[in-house]
Tab-separated table of C-alpha atoms in Angstrom:
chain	number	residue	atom	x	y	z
J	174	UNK	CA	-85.505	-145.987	-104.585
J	175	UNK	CA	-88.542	-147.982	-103.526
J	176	UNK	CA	-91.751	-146.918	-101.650
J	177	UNK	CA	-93.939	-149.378	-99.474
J	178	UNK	CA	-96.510	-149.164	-97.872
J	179	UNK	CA	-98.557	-151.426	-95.096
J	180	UNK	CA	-102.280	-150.450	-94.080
J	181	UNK	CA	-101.994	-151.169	-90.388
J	182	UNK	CA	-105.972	-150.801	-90.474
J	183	UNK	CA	-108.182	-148.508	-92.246
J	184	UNK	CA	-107.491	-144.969	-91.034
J	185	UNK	CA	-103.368	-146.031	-89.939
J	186	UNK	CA	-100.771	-146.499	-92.185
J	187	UNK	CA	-97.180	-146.891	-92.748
J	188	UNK	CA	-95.142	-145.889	-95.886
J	189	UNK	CA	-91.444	-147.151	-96.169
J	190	UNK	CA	-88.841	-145.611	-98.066
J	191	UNK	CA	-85.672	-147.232	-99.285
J	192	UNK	CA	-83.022	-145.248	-100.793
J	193	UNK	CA	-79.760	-146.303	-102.521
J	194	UNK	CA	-76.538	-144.658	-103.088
J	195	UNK	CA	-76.912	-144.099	-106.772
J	196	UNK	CA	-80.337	-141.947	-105.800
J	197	UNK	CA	-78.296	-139.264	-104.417
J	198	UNK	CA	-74.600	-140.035	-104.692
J	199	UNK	CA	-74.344	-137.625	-108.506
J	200	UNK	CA	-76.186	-135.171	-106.788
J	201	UNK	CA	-74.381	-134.995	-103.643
J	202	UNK	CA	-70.676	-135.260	-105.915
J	203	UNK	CA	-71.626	-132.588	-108.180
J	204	UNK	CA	-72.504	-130.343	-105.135
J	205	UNK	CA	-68.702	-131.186	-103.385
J	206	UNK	CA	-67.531	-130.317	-107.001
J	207	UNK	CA	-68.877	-126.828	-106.934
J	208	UNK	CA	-68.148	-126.327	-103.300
J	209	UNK	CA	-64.506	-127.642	-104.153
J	210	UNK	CA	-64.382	-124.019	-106.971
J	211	UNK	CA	-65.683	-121.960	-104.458
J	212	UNK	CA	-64.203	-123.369	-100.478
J	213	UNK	CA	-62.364	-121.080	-99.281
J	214	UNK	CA	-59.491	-123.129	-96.763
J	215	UNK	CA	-56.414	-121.271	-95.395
J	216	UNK	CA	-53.257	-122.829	-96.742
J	217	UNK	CA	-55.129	-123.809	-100.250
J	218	UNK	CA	-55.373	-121.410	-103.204
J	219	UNK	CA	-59.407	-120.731	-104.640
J	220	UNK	CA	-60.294	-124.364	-106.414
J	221	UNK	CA	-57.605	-126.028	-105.423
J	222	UNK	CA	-58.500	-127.619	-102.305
J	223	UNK	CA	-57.852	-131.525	-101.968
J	224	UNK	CA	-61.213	-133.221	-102.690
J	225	UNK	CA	-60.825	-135.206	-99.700
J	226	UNK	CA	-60.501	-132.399	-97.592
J	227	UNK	CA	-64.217	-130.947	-99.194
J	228	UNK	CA	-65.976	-134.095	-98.511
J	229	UNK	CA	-64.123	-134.373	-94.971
J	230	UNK	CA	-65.569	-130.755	-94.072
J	231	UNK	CA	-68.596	-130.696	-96.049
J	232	UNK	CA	-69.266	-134.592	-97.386
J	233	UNK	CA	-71.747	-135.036	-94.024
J	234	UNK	CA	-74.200	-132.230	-94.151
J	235	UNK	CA	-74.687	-132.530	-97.876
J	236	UNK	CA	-75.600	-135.973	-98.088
J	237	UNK	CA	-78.161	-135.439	-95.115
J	238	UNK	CA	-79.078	-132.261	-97.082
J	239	UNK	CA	-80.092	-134.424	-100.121
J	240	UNK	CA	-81.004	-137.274	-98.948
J	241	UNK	CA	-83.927	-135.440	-96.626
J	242	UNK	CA	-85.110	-133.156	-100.065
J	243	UNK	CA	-84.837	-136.711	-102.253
J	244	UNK	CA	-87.103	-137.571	-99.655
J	245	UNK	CA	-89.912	-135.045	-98.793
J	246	UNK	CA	-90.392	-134.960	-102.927
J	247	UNK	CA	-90.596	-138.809	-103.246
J	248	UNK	CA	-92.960	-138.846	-100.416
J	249	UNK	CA	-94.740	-136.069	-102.017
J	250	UNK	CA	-95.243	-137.626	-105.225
J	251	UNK	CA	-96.399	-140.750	-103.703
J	252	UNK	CA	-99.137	-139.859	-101.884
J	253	UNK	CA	-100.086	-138.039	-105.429
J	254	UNK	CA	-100.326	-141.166	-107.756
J	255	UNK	CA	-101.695	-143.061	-104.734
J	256	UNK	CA	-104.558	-140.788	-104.914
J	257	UNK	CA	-104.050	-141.286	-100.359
J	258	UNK	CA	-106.299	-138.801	-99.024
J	259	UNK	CA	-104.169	-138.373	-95.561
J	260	UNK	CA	-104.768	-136.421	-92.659
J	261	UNK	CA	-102.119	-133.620	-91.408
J	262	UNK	CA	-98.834	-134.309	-92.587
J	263	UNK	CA	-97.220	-137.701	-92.655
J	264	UNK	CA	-95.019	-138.441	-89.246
J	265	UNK	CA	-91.211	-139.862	-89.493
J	266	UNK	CA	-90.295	-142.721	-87.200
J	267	UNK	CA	-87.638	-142.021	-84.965
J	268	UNK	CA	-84.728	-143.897	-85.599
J	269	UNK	CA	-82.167	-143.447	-83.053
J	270	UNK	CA	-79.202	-145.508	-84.991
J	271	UNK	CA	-79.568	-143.735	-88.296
J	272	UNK	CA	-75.721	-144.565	-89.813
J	273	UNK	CA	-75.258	-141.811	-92.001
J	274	UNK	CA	-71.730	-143.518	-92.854
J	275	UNK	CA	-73.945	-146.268	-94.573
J	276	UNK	CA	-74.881	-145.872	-98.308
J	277	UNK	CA	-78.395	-147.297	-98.158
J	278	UNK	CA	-81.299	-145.632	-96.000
J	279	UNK	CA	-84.551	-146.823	-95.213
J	280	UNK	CA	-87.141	-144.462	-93.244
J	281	UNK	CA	-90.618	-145.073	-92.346
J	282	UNK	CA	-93.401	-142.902	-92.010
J	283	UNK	CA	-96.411	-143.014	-90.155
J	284	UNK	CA	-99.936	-141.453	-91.889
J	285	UNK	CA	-103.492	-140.706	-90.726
J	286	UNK	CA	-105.903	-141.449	-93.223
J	287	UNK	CA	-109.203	-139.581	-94.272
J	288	UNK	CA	-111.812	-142.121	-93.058
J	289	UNK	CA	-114.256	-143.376	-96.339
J	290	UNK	CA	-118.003	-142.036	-95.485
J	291	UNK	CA	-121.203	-140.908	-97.254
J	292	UNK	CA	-123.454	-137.568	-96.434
J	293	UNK	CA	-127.132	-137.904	-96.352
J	294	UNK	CA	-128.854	-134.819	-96.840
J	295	UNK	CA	-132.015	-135.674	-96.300
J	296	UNK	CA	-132.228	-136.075	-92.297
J	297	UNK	CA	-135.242	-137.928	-90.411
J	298	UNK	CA	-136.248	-134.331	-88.518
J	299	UNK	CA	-136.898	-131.500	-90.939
J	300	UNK	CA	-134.767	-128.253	-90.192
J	301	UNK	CA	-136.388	-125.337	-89.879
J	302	UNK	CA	-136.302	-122.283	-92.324
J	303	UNK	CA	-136.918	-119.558	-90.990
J	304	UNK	CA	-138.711	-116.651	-93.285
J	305	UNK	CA	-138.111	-113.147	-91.075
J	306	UNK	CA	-141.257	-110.828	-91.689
J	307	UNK	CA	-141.253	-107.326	-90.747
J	308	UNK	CA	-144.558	-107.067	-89.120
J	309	UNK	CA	-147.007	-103.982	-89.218
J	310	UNK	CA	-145.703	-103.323	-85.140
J	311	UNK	CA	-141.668	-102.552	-86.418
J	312	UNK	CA	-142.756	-101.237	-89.469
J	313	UNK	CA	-144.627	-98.793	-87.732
J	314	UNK	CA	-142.153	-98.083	-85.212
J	315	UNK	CA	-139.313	-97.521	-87.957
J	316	UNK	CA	-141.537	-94.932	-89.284
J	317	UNK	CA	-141.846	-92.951	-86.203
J	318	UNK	CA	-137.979	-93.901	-85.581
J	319	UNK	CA	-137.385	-92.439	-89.112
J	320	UNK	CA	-139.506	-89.216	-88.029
J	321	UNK	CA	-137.593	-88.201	-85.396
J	322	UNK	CA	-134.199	-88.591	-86.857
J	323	UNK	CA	-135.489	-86.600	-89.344
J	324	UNK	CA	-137.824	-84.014	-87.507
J	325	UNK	CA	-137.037	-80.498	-85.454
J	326	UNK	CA	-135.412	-80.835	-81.929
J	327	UNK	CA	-137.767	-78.359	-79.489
J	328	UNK	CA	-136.456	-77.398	-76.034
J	329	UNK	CA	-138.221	-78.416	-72.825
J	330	UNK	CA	-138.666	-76.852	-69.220
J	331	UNK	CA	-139.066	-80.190	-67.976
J	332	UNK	CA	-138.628	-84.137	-68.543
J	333	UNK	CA	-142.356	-85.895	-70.169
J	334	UNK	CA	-141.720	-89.233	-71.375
J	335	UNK	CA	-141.119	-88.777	-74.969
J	336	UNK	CA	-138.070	-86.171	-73.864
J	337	UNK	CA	-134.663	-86.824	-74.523
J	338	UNK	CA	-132.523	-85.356	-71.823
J	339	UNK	CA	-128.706	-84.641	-71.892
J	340	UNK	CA	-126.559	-84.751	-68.205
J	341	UNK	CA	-123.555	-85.811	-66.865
J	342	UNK	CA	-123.035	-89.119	-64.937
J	343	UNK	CA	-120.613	-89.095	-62.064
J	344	UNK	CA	-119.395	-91.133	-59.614
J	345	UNK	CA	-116.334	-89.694	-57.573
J	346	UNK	CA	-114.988	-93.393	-56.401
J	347	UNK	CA	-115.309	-95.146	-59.689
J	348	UNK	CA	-113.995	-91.555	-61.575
J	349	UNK	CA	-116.953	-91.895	-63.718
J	350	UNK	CA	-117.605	-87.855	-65.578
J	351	UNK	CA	-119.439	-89.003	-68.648
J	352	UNK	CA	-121.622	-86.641	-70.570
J	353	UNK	CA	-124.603	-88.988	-72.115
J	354	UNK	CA	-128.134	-88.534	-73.590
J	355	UNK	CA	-130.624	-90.630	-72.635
J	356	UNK	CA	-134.423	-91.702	-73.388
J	357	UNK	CA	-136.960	-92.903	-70.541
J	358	UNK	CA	-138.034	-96.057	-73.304
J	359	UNK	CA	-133.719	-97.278	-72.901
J	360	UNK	CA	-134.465	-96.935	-68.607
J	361	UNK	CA	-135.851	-100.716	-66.796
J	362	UNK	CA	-138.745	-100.955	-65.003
J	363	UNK	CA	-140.693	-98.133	-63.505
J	364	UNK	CA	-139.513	-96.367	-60.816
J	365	UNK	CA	-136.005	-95.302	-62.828
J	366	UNK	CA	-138.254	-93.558	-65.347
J	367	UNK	CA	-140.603	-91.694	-62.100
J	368	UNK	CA	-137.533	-90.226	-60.895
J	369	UNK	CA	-137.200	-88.114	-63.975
J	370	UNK	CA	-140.871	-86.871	-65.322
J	371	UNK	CA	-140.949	-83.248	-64.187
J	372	UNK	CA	-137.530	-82.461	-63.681
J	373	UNK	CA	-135.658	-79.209	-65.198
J	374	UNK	CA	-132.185	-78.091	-66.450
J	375	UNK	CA	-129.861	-78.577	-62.754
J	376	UNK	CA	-131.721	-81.088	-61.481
J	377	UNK	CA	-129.281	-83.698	-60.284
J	378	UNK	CA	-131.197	-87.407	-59.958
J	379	UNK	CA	-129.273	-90.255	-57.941
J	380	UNK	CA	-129.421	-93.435	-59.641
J	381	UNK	CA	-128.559	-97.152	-58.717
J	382	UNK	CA	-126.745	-98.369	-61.705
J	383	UNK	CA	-128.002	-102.228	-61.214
J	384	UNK	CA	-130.804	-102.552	-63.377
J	385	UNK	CA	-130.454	-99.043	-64.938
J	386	UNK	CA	-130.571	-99.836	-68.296
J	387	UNK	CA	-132.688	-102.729	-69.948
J	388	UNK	CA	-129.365	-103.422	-71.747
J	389	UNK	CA	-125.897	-103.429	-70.414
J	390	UNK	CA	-124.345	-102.004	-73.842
J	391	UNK	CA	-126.266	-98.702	-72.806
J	392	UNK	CA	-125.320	-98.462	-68.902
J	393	UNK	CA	-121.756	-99.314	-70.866
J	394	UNK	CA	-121.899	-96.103	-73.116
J	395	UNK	CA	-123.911	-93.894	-70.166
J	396	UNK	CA	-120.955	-94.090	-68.117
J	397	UNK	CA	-117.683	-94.873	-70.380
J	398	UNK	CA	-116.966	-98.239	-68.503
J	399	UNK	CA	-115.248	-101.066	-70.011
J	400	UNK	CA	-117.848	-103.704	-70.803
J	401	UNK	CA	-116.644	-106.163	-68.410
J	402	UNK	CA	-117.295	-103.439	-65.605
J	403	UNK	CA	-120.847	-102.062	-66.990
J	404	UNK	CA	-121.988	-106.199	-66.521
J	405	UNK	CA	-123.327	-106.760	-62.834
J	406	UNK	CA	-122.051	-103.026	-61.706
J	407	UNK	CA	-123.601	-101.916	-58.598
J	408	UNK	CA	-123.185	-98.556	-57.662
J	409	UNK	CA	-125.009	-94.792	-57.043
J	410	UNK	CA	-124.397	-92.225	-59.904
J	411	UNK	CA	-125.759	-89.099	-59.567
J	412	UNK	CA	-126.837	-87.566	-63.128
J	413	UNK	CA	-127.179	-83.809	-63.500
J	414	UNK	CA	-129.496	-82.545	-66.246
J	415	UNK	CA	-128.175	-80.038	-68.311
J	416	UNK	CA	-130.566	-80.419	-71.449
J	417	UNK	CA	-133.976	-81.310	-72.108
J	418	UNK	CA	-135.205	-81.618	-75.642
J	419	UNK	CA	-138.226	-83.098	-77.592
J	420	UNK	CA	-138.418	-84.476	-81.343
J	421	UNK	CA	-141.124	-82.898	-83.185
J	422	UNK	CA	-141.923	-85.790	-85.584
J	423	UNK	CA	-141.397	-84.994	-89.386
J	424	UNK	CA	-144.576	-85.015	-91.557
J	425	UNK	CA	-145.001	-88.056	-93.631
J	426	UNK	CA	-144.717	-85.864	-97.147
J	427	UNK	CA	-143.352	-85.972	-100.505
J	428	UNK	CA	-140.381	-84.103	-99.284
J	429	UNK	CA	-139.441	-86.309	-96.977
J	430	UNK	CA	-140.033	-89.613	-98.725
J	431	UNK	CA	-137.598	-87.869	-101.781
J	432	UNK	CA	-135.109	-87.309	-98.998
J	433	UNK	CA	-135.205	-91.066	-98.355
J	434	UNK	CA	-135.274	-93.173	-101.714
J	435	UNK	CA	-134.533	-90.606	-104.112
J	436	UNK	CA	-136.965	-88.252	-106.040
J	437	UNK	CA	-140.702	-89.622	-106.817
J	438	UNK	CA	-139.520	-93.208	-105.798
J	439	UNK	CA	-141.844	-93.616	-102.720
J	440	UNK	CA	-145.062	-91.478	-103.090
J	441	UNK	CA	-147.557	-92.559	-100.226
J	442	UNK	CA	-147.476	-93.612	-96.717
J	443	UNK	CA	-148.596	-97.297	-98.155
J	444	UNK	CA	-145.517	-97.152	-100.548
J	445	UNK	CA	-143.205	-96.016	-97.658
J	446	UNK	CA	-144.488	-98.762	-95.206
J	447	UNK	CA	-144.269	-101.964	-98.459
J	448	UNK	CA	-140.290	-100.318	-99.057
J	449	UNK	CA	-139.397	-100.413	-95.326
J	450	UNK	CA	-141.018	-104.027	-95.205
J	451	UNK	CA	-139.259	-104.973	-98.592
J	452	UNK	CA	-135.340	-103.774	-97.631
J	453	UNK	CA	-136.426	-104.742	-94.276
J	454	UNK	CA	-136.781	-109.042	-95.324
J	455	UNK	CA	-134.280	-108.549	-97.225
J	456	UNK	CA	-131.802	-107.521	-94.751
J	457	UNK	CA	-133.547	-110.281	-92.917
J	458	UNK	CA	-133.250	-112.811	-95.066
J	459	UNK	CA	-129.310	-113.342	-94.637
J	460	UNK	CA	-129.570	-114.016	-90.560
J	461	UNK	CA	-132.946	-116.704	-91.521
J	462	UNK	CA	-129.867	-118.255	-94.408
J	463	UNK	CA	-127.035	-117.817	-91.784
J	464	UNK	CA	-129.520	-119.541	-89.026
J	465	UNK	CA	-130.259	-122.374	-91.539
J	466	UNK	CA	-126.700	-123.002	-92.684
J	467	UNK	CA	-125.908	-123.167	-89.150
J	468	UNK	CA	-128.358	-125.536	-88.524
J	469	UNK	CA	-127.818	-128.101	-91.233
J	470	UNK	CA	-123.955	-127.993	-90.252
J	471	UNK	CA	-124.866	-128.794	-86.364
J	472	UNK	CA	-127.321	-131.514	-87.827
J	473	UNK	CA	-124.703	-133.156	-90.622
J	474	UNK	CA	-121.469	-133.611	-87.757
J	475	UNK	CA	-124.268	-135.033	-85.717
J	476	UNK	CA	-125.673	-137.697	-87.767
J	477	UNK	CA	-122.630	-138.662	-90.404
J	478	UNK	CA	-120.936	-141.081	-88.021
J	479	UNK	CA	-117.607	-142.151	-89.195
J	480	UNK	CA	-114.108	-142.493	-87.090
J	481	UNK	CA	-111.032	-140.458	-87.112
J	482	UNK	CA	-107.379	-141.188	-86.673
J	483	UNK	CA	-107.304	-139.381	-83.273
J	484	UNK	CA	-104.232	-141.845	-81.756
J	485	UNK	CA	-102.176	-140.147	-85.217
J	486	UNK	CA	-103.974	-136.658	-85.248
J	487	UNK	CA	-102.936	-135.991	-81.507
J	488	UNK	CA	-99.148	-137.120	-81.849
J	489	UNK	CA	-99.502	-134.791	-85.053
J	490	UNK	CA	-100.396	-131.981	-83.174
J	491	UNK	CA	-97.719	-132.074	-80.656
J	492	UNK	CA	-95.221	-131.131	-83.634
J	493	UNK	CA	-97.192	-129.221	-85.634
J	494	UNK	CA	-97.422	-126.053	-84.208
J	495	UNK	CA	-94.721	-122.985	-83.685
J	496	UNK	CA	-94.300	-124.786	-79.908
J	497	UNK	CA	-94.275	-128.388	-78.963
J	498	UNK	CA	-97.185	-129.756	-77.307
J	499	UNK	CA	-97.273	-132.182	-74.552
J	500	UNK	CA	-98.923	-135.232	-74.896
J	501	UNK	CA	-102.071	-134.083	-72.635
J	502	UNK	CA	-102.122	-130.993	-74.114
J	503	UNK	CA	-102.530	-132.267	-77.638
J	504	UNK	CA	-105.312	-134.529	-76.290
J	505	UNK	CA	-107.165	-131.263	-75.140
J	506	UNK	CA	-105.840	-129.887	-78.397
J	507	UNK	CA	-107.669	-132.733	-80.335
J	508	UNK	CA	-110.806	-132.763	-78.332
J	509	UNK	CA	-111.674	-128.847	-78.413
J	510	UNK	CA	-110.697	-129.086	-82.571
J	511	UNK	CA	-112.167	-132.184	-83.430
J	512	UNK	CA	-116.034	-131.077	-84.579
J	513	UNK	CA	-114.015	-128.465	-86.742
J	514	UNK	CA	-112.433	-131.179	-88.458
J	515	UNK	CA	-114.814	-133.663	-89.019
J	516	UNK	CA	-117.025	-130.438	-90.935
J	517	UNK	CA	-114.377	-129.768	-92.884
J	518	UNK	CA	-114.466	-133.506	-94.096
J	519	UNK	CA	-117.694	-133.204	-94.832
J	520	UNK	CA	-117.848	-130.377	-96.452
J	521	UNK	CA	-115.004	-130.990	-98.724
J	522	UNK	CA	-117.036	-134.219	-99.273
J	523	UNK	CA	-120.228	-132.304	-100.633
J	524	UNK	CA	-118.141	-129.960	-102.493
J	525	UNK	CA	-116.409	-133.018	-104.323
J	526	UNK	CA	-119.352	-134.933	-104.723
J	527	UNK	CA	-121.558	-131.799	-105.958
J	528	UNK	CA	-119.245	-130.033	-107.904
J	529	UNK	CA	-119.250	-126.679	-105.689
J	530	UNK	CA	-115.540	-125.956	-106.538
J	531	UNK	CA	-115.120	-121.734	-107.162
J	532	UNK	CA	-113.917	-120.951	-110.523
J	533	UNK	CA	-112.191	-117.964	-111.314
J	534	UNK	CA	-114.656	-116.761	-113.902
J	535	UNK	CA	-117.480	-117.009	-110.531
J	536	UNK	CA	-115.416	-114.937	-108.087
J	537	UNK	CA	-114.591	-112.088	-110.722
J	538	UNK	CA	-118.531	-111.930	-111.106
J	539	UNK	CA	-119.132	-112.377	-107.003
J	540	UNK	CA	-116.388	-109.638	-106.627
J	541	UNK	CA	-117.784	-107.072	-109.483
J	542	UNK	CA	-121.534	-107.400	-107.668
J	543	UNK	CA	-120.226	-106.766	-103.893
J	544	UNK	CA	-118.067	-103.346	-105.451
J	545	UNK	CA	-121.400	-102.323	-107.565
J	546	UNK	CA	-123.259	-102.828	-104.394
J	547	UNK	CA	-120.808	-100.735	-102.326
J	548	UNK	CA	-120.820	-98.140	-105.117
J	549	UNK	CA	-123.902	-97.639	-104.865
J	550	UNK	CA	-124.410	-97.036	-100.914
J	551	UNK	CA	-122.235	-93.869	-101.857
J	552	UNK	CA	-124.234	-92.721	-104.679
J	553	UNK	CA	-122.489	-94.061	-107.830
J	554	UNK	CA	-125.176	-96.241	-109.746
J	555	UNK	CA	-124.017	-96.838	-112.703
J	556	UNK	CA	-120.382	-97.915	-112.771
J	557	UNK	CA	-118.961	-98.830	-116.137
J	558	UNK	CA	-117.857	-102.371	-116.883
J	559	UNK	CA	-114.376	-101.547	-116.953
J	560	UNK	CA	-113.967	-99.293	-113.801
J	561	UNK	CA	-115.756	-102.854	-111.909
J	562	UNK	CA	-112.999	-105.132	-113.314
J	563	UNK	CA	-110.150	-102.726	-112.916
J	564	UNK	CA	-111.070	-102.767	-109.473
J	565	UNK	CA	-112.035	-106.358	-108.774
J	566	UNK	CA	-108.359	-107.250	-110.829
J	567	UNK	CA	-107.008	-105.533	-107.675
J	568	UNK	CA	-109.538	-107.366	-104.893
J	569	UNK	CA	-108.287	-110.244	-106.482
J	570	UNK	CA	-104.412	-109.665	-106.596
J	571	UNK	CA	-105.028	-109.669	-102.886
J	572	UNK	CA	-104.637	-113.545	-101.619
J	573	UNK	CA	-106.195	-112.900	-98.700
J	574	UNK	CA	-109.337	-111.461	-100.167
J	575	UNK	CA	-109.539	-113.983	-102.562
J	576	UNK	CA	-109.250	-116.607	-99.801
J	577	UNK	CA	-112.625	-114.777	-98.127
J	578	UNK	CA	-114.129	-114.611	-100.974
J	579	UNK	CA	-113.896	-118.553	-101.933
J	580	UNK	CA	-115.086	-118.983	-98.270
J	581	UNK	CA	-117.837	-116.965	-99.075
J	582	UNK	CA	-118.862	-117.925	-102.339
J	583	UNK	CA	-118.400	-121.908	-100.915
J	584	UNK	CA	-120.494	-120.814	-98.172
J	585	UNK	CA	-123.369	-119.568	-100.673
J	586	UNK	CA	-123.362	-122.841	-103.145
J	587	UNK	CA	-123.578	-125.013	-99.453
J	588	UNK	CA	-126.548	-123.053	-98.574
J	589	UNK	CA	-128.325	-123.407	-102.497
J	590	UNK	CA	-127.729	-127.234	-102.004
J	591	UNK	CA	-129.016	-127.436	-98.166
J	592	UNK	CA	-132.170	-125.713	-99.858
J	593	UNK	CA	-133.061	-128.215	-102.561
J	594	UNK	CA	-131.649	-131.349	-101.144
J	595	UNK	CA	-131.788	-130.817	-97.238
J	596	UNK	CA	-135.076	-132.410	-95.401
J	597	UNK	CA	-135.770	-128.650	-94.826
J	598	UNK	CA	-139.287	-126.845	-93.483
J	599	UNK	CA	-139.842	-122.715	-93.556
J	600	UNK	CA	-141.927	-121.227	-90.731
J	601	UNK	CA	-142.230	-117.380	-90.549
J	602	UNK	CA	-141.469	-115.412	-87.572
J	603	UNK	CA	-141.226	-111.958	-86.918
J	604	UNK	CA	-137.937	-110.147	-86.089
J	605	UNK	CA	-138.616	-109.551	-82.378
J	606	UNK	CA	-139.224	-113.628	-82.071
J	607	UNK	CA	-136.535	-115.011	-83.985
J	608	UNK	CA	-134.428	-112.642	-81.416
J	609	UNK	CA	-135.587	-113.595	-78.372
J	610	UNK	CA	-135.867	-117.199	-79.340
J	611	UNK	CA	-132.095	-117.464	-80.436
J	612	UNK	CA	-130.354	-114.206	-79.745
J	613	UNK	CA	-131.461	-113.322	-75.810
């Protein structure tokens, strides 16, 4: 057998492979041989049909059989010692003349190959960091949020501002009966809230659904509608009080604060108000990371300029999926997928170059932390050693957690590096902020 290969330029390539009879002519015999024992032909007894007739029937499909697998591993094992970082999976020539009657074969193989680059970390425009702060407006607003989940419910004759008022919304055309409790601080502008102050238990108020809510996701839940239909509905709804209720606020007292962190672990209203701020950043601190890691990846595909194979990577994608592609629709294909791809280049670069690879040893530990953590949400804080690796052995007999996992893990090491080595700049920003500046 012999393997060749021409660089048609620096990202094209084709590999030619030659194969003689003697590569597969002892494997294809010794397969007609044990055919021969087993062939079952009317007129012949068990292992004694004519050897002729064997090859006749079977000789064809065998040798294609073996000379395809003789193939696929020395084209394998090639692109192995060649150390040829390719792209998909390498493409066979058609050859419409293919004489399988001949003993020699040659087939060529077209290949897409990864295109050499470098990654610069450090980019000209510093990316932003941002530090999420819990300022003293939430953290005062969790506290009275945290006193009325956890204070007495009092009964009203009528609606004030801070009630919370129970009804049904209906709408005979739309066959909206939804019973729903509402607050006047969910309602938009002023005139929706109006129509309630002062009104008592039968009271039915007629609403215009556009611009009910200050958020679709409530109108959605007020009146059981599919999402799609809550966004831009415009309709009347009449809603029909049948409860009014007020939250008397909780005191602020030892008894409460034990109910919240556990006995004697938050003792003032200054303690309470530093916790909430503390698990508060903290929580915080993953969507500033996620924001970052975002960031750097948008900035890296941007500024590492190198070319891709797309001619090869398109005809790839017509055969590679479950259904063949046409050629326009691998072009779309290509064009919608081909950010994705160039990421992944990089990042496989930086992983390389950096040494980010997961070891086994890492993803035990990553594994045992995230079950200690969820352990603990359910009360159990102190977990022996072995009941965290008896159940991590099982996370991890699970291929598709371990796969999530690695992502995760890779994700984490990416971010570490993008820390020290990116051109990177924090600014702080409260919560509300870094939502309406990204998330509105």
């Amino acid at each position: 057998m012999n393997i060749t290969r021409e660089n048609i330029d620096a990202l094209n390539a084709v590999v030619k492979v030659d194969i003689a009879k003697e590569d597969y002519s002892d494997k294809v015999e010794k397969i007609l041989v044990d055919y021969r024992k087993s062939a079952n032909i009317p007129g012949f007894r068990k292992g004694h049909v004519p050897m002729g007739m064997v090859k006749k029937q079977y000789g064809k499909a065998v040798l294609v059989d073996e000379v395809n697998k003789l193939l696929q591993d020395a084209l394998g094992k090639y692109l192995v010692e060649e150390k040829l970082d390719v792209l998909g999976n390498p493409l066979p020539k058609a050859q419409d003349d293919l004489d399988w009657d001949a003993e020699a074969f040659s087939f060529e193989f077209e290949l897409g190959l990864a295109p050499k680059f470098e990654v610069e970390l450090k980019s000209k425009k510093a990316i932003t960091h941002y530090n999420i702060v819990a300022d003293d407006k939430m953290i005062d607003d969790q506290i009275v949020n945290i006193q009325k989940q956890y204070g007495k419910i009092v009964s009203q004759n009528e609606v004030t501002e801070a009630s919370e008022i129970t009804g049904t919304f209906t709408n005979e055309e739309k066959e909206i009966d939804n019973s729903a409790m509402i607050t006047l601080d969910k309602l938009k502008g002023k005139t929706n809230p109006k129509k309630f102050i002062g009104a008592k238990v039968g009271d039915v108020i007629t609403l215009k659904t556009k611009g009910l809510f200050s958020d679709d996701h409530d109108l959605m839940n007020a009146l059981k509608v599919p999402h799609d239909d809550a966004h831009g509905l415009d309709i009347e709804v009449n809603f029909t009080i049948t409860e009014i209720n007020q939250r008397e606020l909780a005191d602020l007292d030892q008894e409460l604060f034990d109910k919240l962190f556990g006995e004697g672990k938050v003792t003032s209203v200054t303690e309470l108000k530093d916790k909430i701020k503390e698990d508060s950043e903290k929580q915080f601190s993953q969507q500033g990371d996620q924001k970052l890691l975002n960031d750097v990846t948008e900035s890296l595909i941007e500024n590492t300029k190198f070319d891709l194979p797309s001619s090869f990577l398109q005809k790839w994608m017509q055969t590679a999926g479950e259904e063949e592609m046409t050629e326009e629709q691998a072009k779309e294909e290509y064009e919608k997928s081909e950010k994705s791809m160039r990421y992944q280049l990089i990042e496989g670069k930086l992983i390389n170059d950096h040494k980010l690879q997961v070891q086994f040893e890492e993803l035990k530990a990553y594994s045992m932390d995230l079950i200690k953590g969820q352990m603990a949400q359910f009360g159990q804080m102190n977990p022996s050693d072995k009941e965290l690796e008896d159940i991590a052995a099982r996370i991890l007999s699970n291929q598709d957690e371990v796969k999530r996992m690695s992502e995760q893990l890779v994700s984490q090491k990416l971010l570490n590096l993008y820390k020290t080595e990116a051109n990177i700049k924090t600014k702080d920003i409260t919560y509300d902020d870094f939502v309406k500046e990204f998330y509105s």
